[in-house]
Coordinates of C-alpha atoms and ligand atoms in Angstrom, one line a residue:
X1 CA 58.6 103.2 88.4
X2 CA 60.1 102.6 85.0
X3 CA 61.1 99.0 84.3
X4 CA 64.7 98.2 84.9
X5 CA 66.4 95.7 82.5
X6 CA 69.4 94.0 84.2
X7 CA 71.8 92.6 81.7
X8 CA 74.2 91.8 84.6
X9 CA 74.2 92.5 88.3
X10 CA 77.0 93.0 90.8
X11 CA 77.8 90.1 93.1
X12 CA 80.1 90.4 96.1
X13 CA 81.3 86.8 96.0
X14 CA 82.1 87.1 92.3
X15 CA 83.9 90.4 92.8
X16 CA 86.3 89.0 95.4
X17 CA 87.0 85.7 93.7
X18 CA 90.6 85.1 92.6
X19 CA 90.6 81.7 90.9
X20 CA 91.2 82.5 87.3
X21 CA 94.6 81.4 86.1
X22 CA 94.6 82.5 82.5
X23 CA 93.7 86.1 81.5
X24 CA 91.7 86.3 78.3
X25 CA 92.6 89.1 76.0
X26 CA 89.8 90.2 73.7
X27 CA 90.2 92.5 70.7
X28 CA 87.4 94.9 70.5
X29 CA 85.7 96.0 67.3
X30 CA 82.6 98.2 67.2
X31 CA 81.6 97.3 63.6
X32 CA 78.6 95.3 64.6
X33 CA 77.2 98.3 66.4
X34 CA 77.9 100.7 63.6
X35 CA 76.4 98.3 61.0
X36 CA 73.2 97.9 63.2
X37 CA 73.0 101.7 63.5
X38 CA 73.3 102.3 59.8
X39 CA 70.5 99.7 59.2
X40 CA 68.3 101.3 61.8
X41 CA 67.1 104.7 60.8
X42 CA 65.0 105.1 63.9
X43 CA 68.0 104.9 66.1
X44 CA 70.0 107.2 63.9
X45 CA 67.3 109.8 64.2
X46 CA 67.3 109.4 68.0
X47 CA 71.0 109.7 68.1
X48 CA 70.8 112.8 66.0
X49 CA 68.7 114.3 68.8
X50 CA 71.3 113.1 71.3
X51 CA 74.4 114.2 69.6
X52 CA 76.3 115.9 72.3
X53 CA 77.7 114.4 75.5
X54 CA 79.2 115.6 78.7
X55 CA 81.5 113.5 80.9
X56 CA 82.4 114.2 84.5
X57 CA 85.0 111.9 86.0
X58 CA 85.7 111.4 89.7
X59 CA 88.5 109.4 91.3
X60 CA 91.9 108.2 90.2
X61 CA 93.9 108.0 87.0
X62 CA 92.3 104.6 86.2
X63 CA 89.0 106.4 85.9
X64 CA 90.5 109.3 83.9
X65 CA 91.9 106.7 81.4
X66 CA 88.4 105.1 81.3
X67 CA 86.9 108.5 80.5
X68 CA 89.2 108.6 77.4
X69 CA 87.8 105.3 76.3
X70 CA 84.2 106.4 76.8
X71 CA 85.0 109.5 74.9
X72 CA 86.5 107.5 72.1
X73 CA 83.5 105.2 71.9
X74 CA 81.0 108.0 71.7
X75 CA 83.2 110.0 69.3
X76 CA 83.2 106.9 67.0
X77 CA 79.5 107.5 66.6
X78 CA 80.2 111.1 65.6
X79 CA 78.8 112.4 68.9
X80 CA 80.4 115.7 70.1
X81 CA 81.8 116.2 73.6
X82 CA 80.7 119.5 75.3
X83 CA 82.2 121.0 78.4
X84 CA 79.0 122.7 79.5
X85 CA 76.6 120.2 81.0
X86 CA 73.6 122.4 80.0
X87 CA 74.4 121.8 76.3
X88 CA 74.6 118.0 76.6
X89 CA 72.0 115.6 75.4
X90 CA 73.9 112.7 77.1
X91 CA 75.4 113.1 80.5
X92 CA 77.9 110.5 81.8
X93 CA 79.0 110.5 85.5
X94 CA 82.1 108.4 85.9
X95 CA 82.1 107.7 89.6
X96 CA 84.6 106.8 92.4
X97 CA 83.8 105.0 95.6
X98 CA 87.2 105.0 97.5
X99 CA 85.8 107.2 100.3
X100 CA 82.3 108.1 101.4
X101 CA 82.8 111.8 100.3
X102 CA 83.5 110.6 96.8
X103 CA 80.0 109.0 96.8
X104 CA 78.5 112.1 98.3
X105 CA 79.8 114.3 95.5
X106 CA 78.1 112.0 93.0
X107 CA 74.8 112.0 94.9
X108 CA 74.8 115.8 94.9
X109 CA 75.7 115.9 91.2
X110 CA 72.9 113.6 90.2
X111 CA 70.5 115.6 92.4
X112 CA 71.4 118.7 90.4
X113 CA 70.8 116.9 87.1
X114 CA 67.1 116.3 88.0
X115 CA 66.4 119.9 86.9
X116 CA 67.9 119.3 83.5
X117 CA 66.0 116.0 83.0
X118 CA 62.7 117.9 83.8
X119 CA 63.6 120.5 81.2
X120 CA 64.6 118.0 78.5
X121 CA 62.8 114.7 78.4
X122 CA 65.2 113.3 75.8
X123 CA 68.3 113.9 78.0
X124 CA 70.1 110.5 78.7
X125 CA 71.7 110.2 82.1
X126 CA 74.4 107.5 82.4
X127 CA 76.3 106.4 85.5
X128 CA 79.5 104.3 85.4
X129 CA 82.7 103.7 87.4
X130 CA 83.5 102.2 90.8
X131 CA 80.4 103.4 92.7
X132 CA 78.0 101.3 90.8
X133 CA 80.0 98.1 91.5
X134 CA 78.6 97.5 95.0
X135 CA 75.1 96.0 95.4
X136 CA 73.7 98.3 98.1
X137 CA 75.0 101.5 96.5
X138 CA 73.6 100.4 93.1
X139 CA 70.2 99.6 94.6
X140 CA 70.2 103.0 96.3
X141 CA 71.0 104.8 93.0
X142 CA 68.3 102.9 91.2
X143 CA 65.6 103.5 93.8
X144 CA 66.3 107.1 94.8
X145 CA 67.1 108.4 91.3
X146 CA 64.5 107.0 88.9
X147 CA 65.8 109.4 86.2
X148 CA 69.1 107.6 85.8
X149 CA 68.7 105.8 82.4
X150 CA 71.8 103.6 82.0
X151 CA 74.3 102.2 84.5
X152 CA 77.3 100.2 83.5
X153 CA 80.3 98.9 85.5
X154 CA 84.0 99.1 85.2
X155 CA 84.0 95.7 83.4
X156 CA 81.4 96.7 80.9
X157 CA 82.8 99.8 79.2
X158 CA 83.1 97.9 75.9
X159 CA 79.3 97.4 76.0
X160 CA 78.5 101.1 76.1
X161 CA 77.5 101.5 72.5
X162 CA 75.3 98.4 72.7
X163 CA 73.6 99.7 75.9
X164 CA 72.9 103.0 74.2
X165 CA 71.5 101.1 71.2
X166 CA 69.2 99.1 73.5
X167 CA 68.1 102.2 75.3
X168 CA 67.4 104.2 72.2
X169 CA 65.6 101.2 70.6
X170 CA 63.0 100.9 73.4
X171 CA 60.1 103.2 72.8
X172 CA 59.1 103.3 76.4
X173 CA 62.7 104.0 77.5
X174 CA 63.4 101.2 79.9
X175 CA 66.3 101.7 82.3
X176 CA 69.3 99.5 81.6
X177 CA 71.8 98.1 84.1
X178 CA 74.9 96.2 83.0
X179 CA 77.3 95.8 86.0
X180 CA 79.4 92.6 86.0
X181 CA 81.4 91.4 88.9
X182 CA 84.1 89.2 87.6
X183 CA 87.8 88.6 87.8
X184 CA 88.0 90.2 84.4
X185 CA 89.6 90.0 81.0
X186 CA 91.7 92.5 79.1
X187 CA 90.1 94.3 76.2
X188 CA 92.5 95.7 73.7
X189 CA 91.8 98.1 70.8
X190 CA 89.0 100.1 72.4
X191 CA 89.1 103.5 70.8
X192 CA 90.3 106.4 73.0
X193 CA 90.1 110.1 72.6
X194 CA 92.7 111.5 74.9
X195 CA 92.2 114.4 77.2
X196 CA 95.4 116.2 75.9
X197 CA 98.1 115.9 73.3
X198 CA 101.2 115.8 75.5
X199 CA 100.8 113.5 78.5
X200 CA 99.2 110.1 78.2
X201 CA 98.2 107.5 80.7
X202 CA 99.0 103.9 79.6
X203 CA 97.4 101.1 81.6
X204 CA 99.8 98.3 82.4
X205 CA 97.7 96.3 84.9
X206 CA 94.0 96.4 85.7
X207 CA 92.5 95.4 89.1
X208 CA 94.1 94.6 92.3
X209 CA 94.7 91.4 94.4
X210 CA 96.1 93.1 97.6
X211 CA 92.9 93.4 99.5
X212 CA 94.2 96.0 101.9
X213 CA 91.4 95.8 104.6
X214 CA 90.2 99.4 104.1
X215 CA 90.1 99.4 100.4
X216 CA 87.2 98.9 97.9
X217 CA 89.3 98.8 94.7
X218 CA 89.8 95.0 94.5
X219 CA 86.0 94.7 94.6
X220 CA 85.3 97.4 92.0
X221 CA 88.1 96.6 89.6
X222 CA 88.5 92.8 89.8
X223 CA 91.5 90.6 89.6
X224 CA 94.9 92.0 88.8
X225 CA 95.6 91.5 85.1
X226 CA 98.8 92.5 83.2
X227 CA 98.5 93.7 79.7
X228 CA 100.8 92.0 77.2
X229 CA 104.2 93.8 77.0
X230 CA 103.9 94.1 73.2
X231 CA 100.5 95.7 73.4
X232 CA 101.8 98.3 75.9
X233 CA 104.9 99.1 73.8
X234 CA 102.7 99.4 70.7
X235 CA 100.5 101.9 72.5
X236 CA 103.6 103.9 73.7
X237 CA 105.1 103.9 70.2
X238 CA 101.8 105.3 68.8
X239 CA 101.8 108.0 71.4
X240 CA 105.4 108.9 70.6
X241 CA 104.5 109.1 66.9
X242 CA 101.6 111.4 67.8
X243 CA 104.1 113.7 69.6
X244 CA 103.4 112.9 73.2
X245 CA 106.0 114.2 75.6
X246 CA 105.1 112.1 78.7
X247 CA 103.9 108.6 79.3
X248 CA 102.5 107.6 82.7
X249 CA 102.3 103.9 83.3
X250 CA 99.3 103.0 85.4
X251 CA 98.4 100.2 87.7
X252 CA 97.0 100.0 91.3
X253 CA 100.3 98.2 92.0
X254 CA 102.7 98.6 89.1
X255 CA 105.3 96.3 90.8
X256 CA 103.1 93.3 90.4
X257 CA 103.2 93.8 86.6
X258 CA 104.0 90.5 84.8
X259 CA 103.4 88.1 87.6
X260 CA 100.4 86.7 85.8
X261 CA 102.0 86.5 82.4
X262 CA 103.3 83.3 80.9
X263 CA 106.8 84.6 80.3
X264 CA 108.0 85.0 83.9
X265 CA 111.0 87.1 82.7
X266 CA 108.7 90.0 82.1
X267 CA 108.8 92.2 85.2
X268 CA 107.9 95.8 85.9
X269 CA 111.6 96.5 85.8
X270 CA 112.0 95.1 82.3
X271 CA 108.8 96.8 81.1
X272 CA 109.9 100.2 82.5
X273 CA 113.4 99.7 80.9
X274 CA 111.8 99.0 77.5
X275 CA 109.4 102.0 77.7
X276 CA 112.1 104.4 78.9
X277 CA 114.4 103.1 76.0
X278 CA 111.9 104.7 73.6
X279 CA 112.8 108.3 72.7
X280 CA 110.0 109.7 74.9
X281 CA 110.9 112.8 77.0
X282 CA 109.3 111.8 80.3
X283 CA 108.2 108.5 81.8
X284 CA 106.3 108.2 85.1
X285 CA 104.6 105.3 86.8
X286 CA 101.8 105.0 89.4
X287 CA 101.4 103.4 92.0
X288 CA 104.3 101.5 93.7
X289 CA 103.8 98.9 96.4
X290 CA 106.6 99.1 99.0
X291 CA 107.3 95.4 99.6
X292 CA 107.4 94.6 95.9
X293 CA 109.5 97.6 94.8
X294 CA 112.6 95.7 93.5
X295 CA 116.2 96.8 93.4
X296 CA 116.0 96.2 89.6
X297 CA 113.4 98.9 89.4
X298 CA 115.6 101.3 91.4
X299 CA 118.4 100.5 88.9
X300 CA 116.2 101.2 85.9
X301 CA 115.1 104.5 87.3
X302 CA 118.7 105.5 88.0
X303 CA 119.8 104.4 84.5
X304 CA 117.3 106.4 82.4
X305 CA 117.4 110.2 82.4
X306 CA 113.8 110.3 81.0
X307 CA 112.3 108.5 84.0
X308 CA 111.3 111.3 86.3
X309 CA 113.0 111.0 89.7
X310 CA 109.6 111.0 91.5
X311 CA 108.3 108.0 93.3
X312 CA 104.8 107.8 94.8
X313 CA 105.2 105.2 97.5
X314 CA 102.1 104.9 99.6
X315 CA 102.9 104.0 103.2
X316 CA 99.4 104.3 104.7
X317 CA 100.7 104.2 108.3
X318 CA 104.0 104.2 110.2
X319 CA 102.8 101.8 112.8
X320 CA 103.5 98.1 112.4
X321 CA 100.4 97.1 114.3
X322 CA 98.2 99.3 112.1
X323 CA 100.0 98.1 108.9
X324 CA 99.2 94.6 110.0
X325 CA 95.5 95.4 110.6
X326 CA 95.4 97.1 107.1
X327 CA 97.0 93.9 105.7
X328 CA 99.9 95.9 104.2
X329 CA 102.7 93.5 103.7
X330 CA 105.7 95.4 105.1
X331 CA 106.8 97.0 108.4
X332 CA 107.8 100.5 109.2
X333 CA 111.5 99.4 109.3
X334 CA 111.3 97.7 105.9
X335 CA 109.7 100.7 104.4
X336 CA 112.4 103.1 105.7
X337 CA 115.1 100.7 104.6
X338 CA 113.6 100.7 101.1
X339 CA 113.6 104.5 101.1
X340 CA 117.2 104.5 102.1
X341 CA 118.1 102.2 99.3
X342 CA 116.2 104.4 96.8
X343 CA 117.8 107.6 98.2
X344 CA 121.3 106.1 98.1
X345 CA 121.0 105.2 94.4
X346 CA 118.9 108.2 93.2
X347 CA 120.1 111.1 95.3
X348 CA 117.8 113.8 93.9
X349 CA 114.6 111.6 94.2
X350 CA 111.4 113.1 95.3
X351 CA 109.2 110.8 97.3
X352 CA 105.5 111.2 97.9
X353 CA 103.0 109.0 99.7
X354 CA 99.4 108.3 100.8
X355 CA 98.6 108.2 104.5
X356 CA 95.3 107.2 106.2
X357 CA 94.7 108.6 109.7
X358 CA 92.0 107.2 112.0
X359 CA 92.1 103.6 110.9
X360 CA 89.8 101.7 113.4
X361 CA 91.2 101.9 116.9
X362 CA 94.4 103.7 115.9
X363 CA 96.0 104.5 119.3
X364 CA 97.9 107.7 120.1
X365 CA 101.2 105.6 120.1
X366 CA 100.3 104.2 116.7
X367 CA 99.6 107.6 115.3
X368 CA 102.9 108.9 116.7
X369 CA 104.7 106.2 114.8
X370 CA 103.3 107.7 111.6
X371 CA 104.5 111.1 112.6
X372 CA 107.9 109.6 113.3
X373 CA 108.1 107.9 109.9
X374 CA 107.1 111.1 108.1
X375 CA 109.9 113.0 109.8
X376 CA 112.4 110.3 108.9
X377 CA 111.4 109.8 105.3
X378 CA 111.1 113.6 104.4
X379 CA 108.5 113.5 101.7
X380 CA 108.4 116.1 98.9
X381 CA 104.6 115.8 98.9
X382 CA 101.8 113.6 100.2
X383 CA 98.1 112.8 100.0
X384 CA 96.4 112.4 103.4
X385 CA 93.0 110.9 104.1
X386 CA 90.8 110.3 107.1
X387 CA 89.7 106.6 107.1
X388 CA 86.3 106.0 105.6
X389 CA 84.6 102.6 106.1
X390 CA 83.7 100.9 102.8
X391 CA 80.9 98.4 102.3
X392 CA 82.1 94.9 102.0
X393 CA 85.7 95.5 103.1
X394 CA 87.2 93.7 106.1
X395 CA 87.9 96.9 108.1
X396 CA 84.3 98.1 107.7
X397 CA 83.3 95.3 110.2
X398 CA 85.6 96.6 112.9
X399 CA 84.1 98.5 115.8
X400 CA 85.9 101.8 116.3
X401 CA 86.5 103.5 119.6
X402 CA 88.2 106.6 118.2
X403 CA 86.0 109.7 117.9
X404 CA 85.9 112.0 114.9
X405 CA 87.4 115.0 116.8
X406 CA 90.5 112.9 117.5
X407 CA 90.7 111.9 113.9
X408 CA 90.4 115.5 112.6
X409 CA 93.0 116.7 115.1
X410 CA 95.4 113.9 114.0
X411 CA 94.8 114.8 110.4
X412 CA 95.9 118.4 111.2
X413 CA 98.9 117.2 113.2
X414 CA 99.9 114.9 110.3
X415 CA 99.7 117.8 107.8
X416 CA 101.8 120.0 110.1
X417 CA 104.5 117.2 110.3
X418 CA 104.6 116.9 106.5
X419 CA 104.8 120.7 106.2
X420 CA 107.8 120.8 108.4
X421 CA 109.9 119.5 105.5
X422 CA 108.2 120.9 102.4
X423 CA 109.8 124.4 102.8
X424 CA 113.3 122.9 103.3
X425 CA 112.8 120.7 100.2
X426 CA 111.3 123.6 98.1
X427 CA 114.1 126.0 99.2
X428 CA 116.7 123.8 97.5
X429 CA 115.1 124.7 94.1
X430 CA 115.1 128.5 94.5
X431 CA 117.2 130.1 91.7
X432 CA 117.7 126.8 90.0
X433 CA 116.6 126.2 86.4
X434 CA 114.2 123.4 85.9
X435 CA 112.5 121.7 83.0
X436 CA 108.7 122.2 83.2
X437 CA 106.0 120.5 81.1
X438 CA 103.4 123.3 80.5
X439 CA 100.0 121.8 81.2
X440 CA 97.4 124.7 81.4
X441 CA 96.6 128.3 81.8
X442 CA 97.1 129.1 85.5
X443 CA 93.8 128.8 87.5
X444 CA 94.5 131.9 89.6
X445 CA 96.0 134.2 87.0
X446 CA 95.0 134.1 83.4
X447 CA 98.2 135.7 82.3
X448 CA 100.2 132.8 83.6
X449 CA 100.6 129.2 82.7
X450 CA 101.1 126.2 85.0
X451 CA 103.5 123.4 84.4
X452 CA 104.9 120.4 86.2
X453 CA 108.5 119.8 87.3
X454 CA 110.1 116.3 87.5
X455 CA 109.0 116.0 91.1
X456 CA 105.3 116.6 90.3
X457 CA 105.5 120.2 91.8
X458 CA 103.5 122.9 90.0
X459 CA 105.2 126.0 88.7
X460 CA 103.3 129.1 87.6
X461 CA 105.0 131.7 85.4
X462 CA 104.2 134.3 82.7
X463 CA 104.1 132.8 79.3
X464 CA 101.9 132.4 76.3
X465 CA 99.3 129.6 76.4
X466 CA 100.7 128.4 73.0
X467 CA 103.4 126.8 75.1
X468 CA 100.9 124.3 76.6
X469 CA 102.3 120.8 75.8
X470 CA 105.9 122.0 75.6
X471 CA 108.8 121.3 77.9
X472 CA 110.4 124.6 78.7
X473 CA 113.2 125.9 81.0
X474 CA 112.0 127.9 84.0
X475 CA 113.9 129.7 86.7
X476 CA 112.3 128.9 90.1
X477 CA 111.9 132.1 92.1
X478 CA 109.4 131.8 94.9
X479 CA 108.2 128.9 97.1
X480 CA 104.4 128.9 97.7
X481 CA 104.5 125.6 99.7
X482 CA 102.2 123.7 97.3
X483 CA 103.6 125.3 94.1
X484 CA 106.3 127.6 92.9
X485 CA 106.4 130.9 91.0
X486 CA 109.0 131.1 88.3
X487 CA 110.3 132.9 85.2
X488 CA 110.5 131.5 81.7
X489 CA 114.0 131.3 80.4
X490 CA 114.0 132.3 76.8
Ligands
SAH501 N1 96.6 101.3 94.6 C1 97.0 102.5 95.2 C2 96.0 103.5 95.5 C3 94.6 103.1 95.8 S1 93.4 104.3 96.3 C4 97.8 102.1 96.4 O1 97.7 100.9 96.8 O2 98.4 102.9 97.0 C5 94.3 105.7 96.8 C6 94.5 106.0 98.2 O3 93.3 106.2 98.8 C7 95.1 104.9 99.0 O4 96.5 104.8 98.9 C8 94.7 105.2 100.4 O5 95.6 106.0 101.0 C9 93.4 105.9 100.2 N2 92.3 105.1 100.6 C10 91.8 103.9 100.1 N3 90.8 103.4 100.8 C11 90.5 104.3 101.7 C12 89.5 104.4 102.8 N4 88.6 103.4 102.9 N5 89.5 105.5 103.6 C13 90.4 106.4 103.4 N6 91.4 106.4 102.5 C14 91.4 105.4 101.6
SF4_502 FE1 93.6 99.3 97.5 FE2 95.7 98.2 98.6 FE3 95.0 97.5 96.1 FE4 96.0 99.9 96.6 S1 97.1 97.9 96.9 S2 94.3 99.5 95.3 S3 95.2 100.4 98.6 S4 93.8 97.1 98.0
F3S503 FE1 88.1 105.6 92.9 FE2 87.8 103.4 91.6 FE3 90.0 104.8 91.3 S1 87.2 103.6 93.7 S2 90.2 105.7 93.3 S3 88.0 105.4 90.7 S4 89.8 102.6 91.2

């Protein structure tokens, strides 16, 4: 077995600590690395051999934004990103661990890479993201996949170039692991190569302090940290100058933004107001936490035309007893009252949600409460999941009497309940003219493009791919339940 050098190892107790009062902001510069590189011909030669990289990202928007940083760091070394894994000399798998099937996808992927490693002994395989943050999973990855070369955690992205340097520098190619569990700091000025030129994710908070009992994220991402408002606005202004049409503010719980900052007048409402006051065409934000969603935020959304009238408001369950077991900090009634306040102030709002079925010992009555809530709220869209126990979370210790068949059947019943309202909602758009941000060539029909309406619904229509990145007017013609067909208005 190749030797493994541990620069840092994950620790469960460190990962769940929440004692830090001051958040340290560090300004990154990669000059040291670049100077070392220039002085070290051997490494330059090795990097010349390894000058293409491929990144595959799993998971949520936080991971997609991290991919852009990884891309930016490697691009700063003049390495070239390739879309075909076979052409890559460095492969990076950016993993997610939110449910077991996310882990399984990664295991299958690494299994397939073995063949490439056998063909090319210089190929470098790097793993990062949330999956490497838990001790047992990390140990499993190291033991079962001896051909993984470098592993780094969500807190160690800024070390990537140094890790690559260390790895390239060792003649016998020792394996390198750098996974820190810590409350975390904020690192500004990391380079980023964005995935597109029209819609950009902007982090506003990192980490999460909610510790919902089913969720691994507080462990993998550390303490909730708010970026300085000025740093966020600086990034938004740069994006605007580069011609971006849409900014999506990101946080596991955007409503907590500012609570850890010295200036207590900075809230998510004031930040959102400041961002939407910039001349940017579209502003979105993800994700909202029901009991912290303030009336001020509702007012700011109502006030700005450029804030999309789409709110992703995860409810997780409609049962008060399940919500309590999940440690969600609201009741069904409070959630519905919030929805009513939002709808009263923003009549055309589209609501979406996340729902988990099969939380340990969810009874039939508890599940029926979720169906009842879904019918009352009338969601425009939703993401639904079957509960998956995660190592180290409180819920993973619960004994569960509910069998898998019941869970699968409930999942189907929940989808059916959600789909009762979708056609009614969608129908209201037929023959209307909507603004659509064109995002890609349609997956199903190469002659069409796909775009996104204000409510996050996809519209497919005939148009030239040169319109990608533009906001165009489209007449909505046909409801396909999870998308629309439309016609470009010239
Ligand atoms: N911070 C966001 C999203 C976190 S993860 C929020 O609080 O809403 C995205 C979604 O994955 C969650 O909303 C939840 O519905 C789902 N999820 C998280 N952990 C899960 C688990 N162990 N099993 C099944 N679904 C889970
Ligand atoms: Fe997970 Fe809850 Fe935090 Fe969302 S709020 S990331 S579900 S712990
Ligand atoms: Fe997955 Fe980590 Fe996001 S677990 S959902 S990539 S925060």
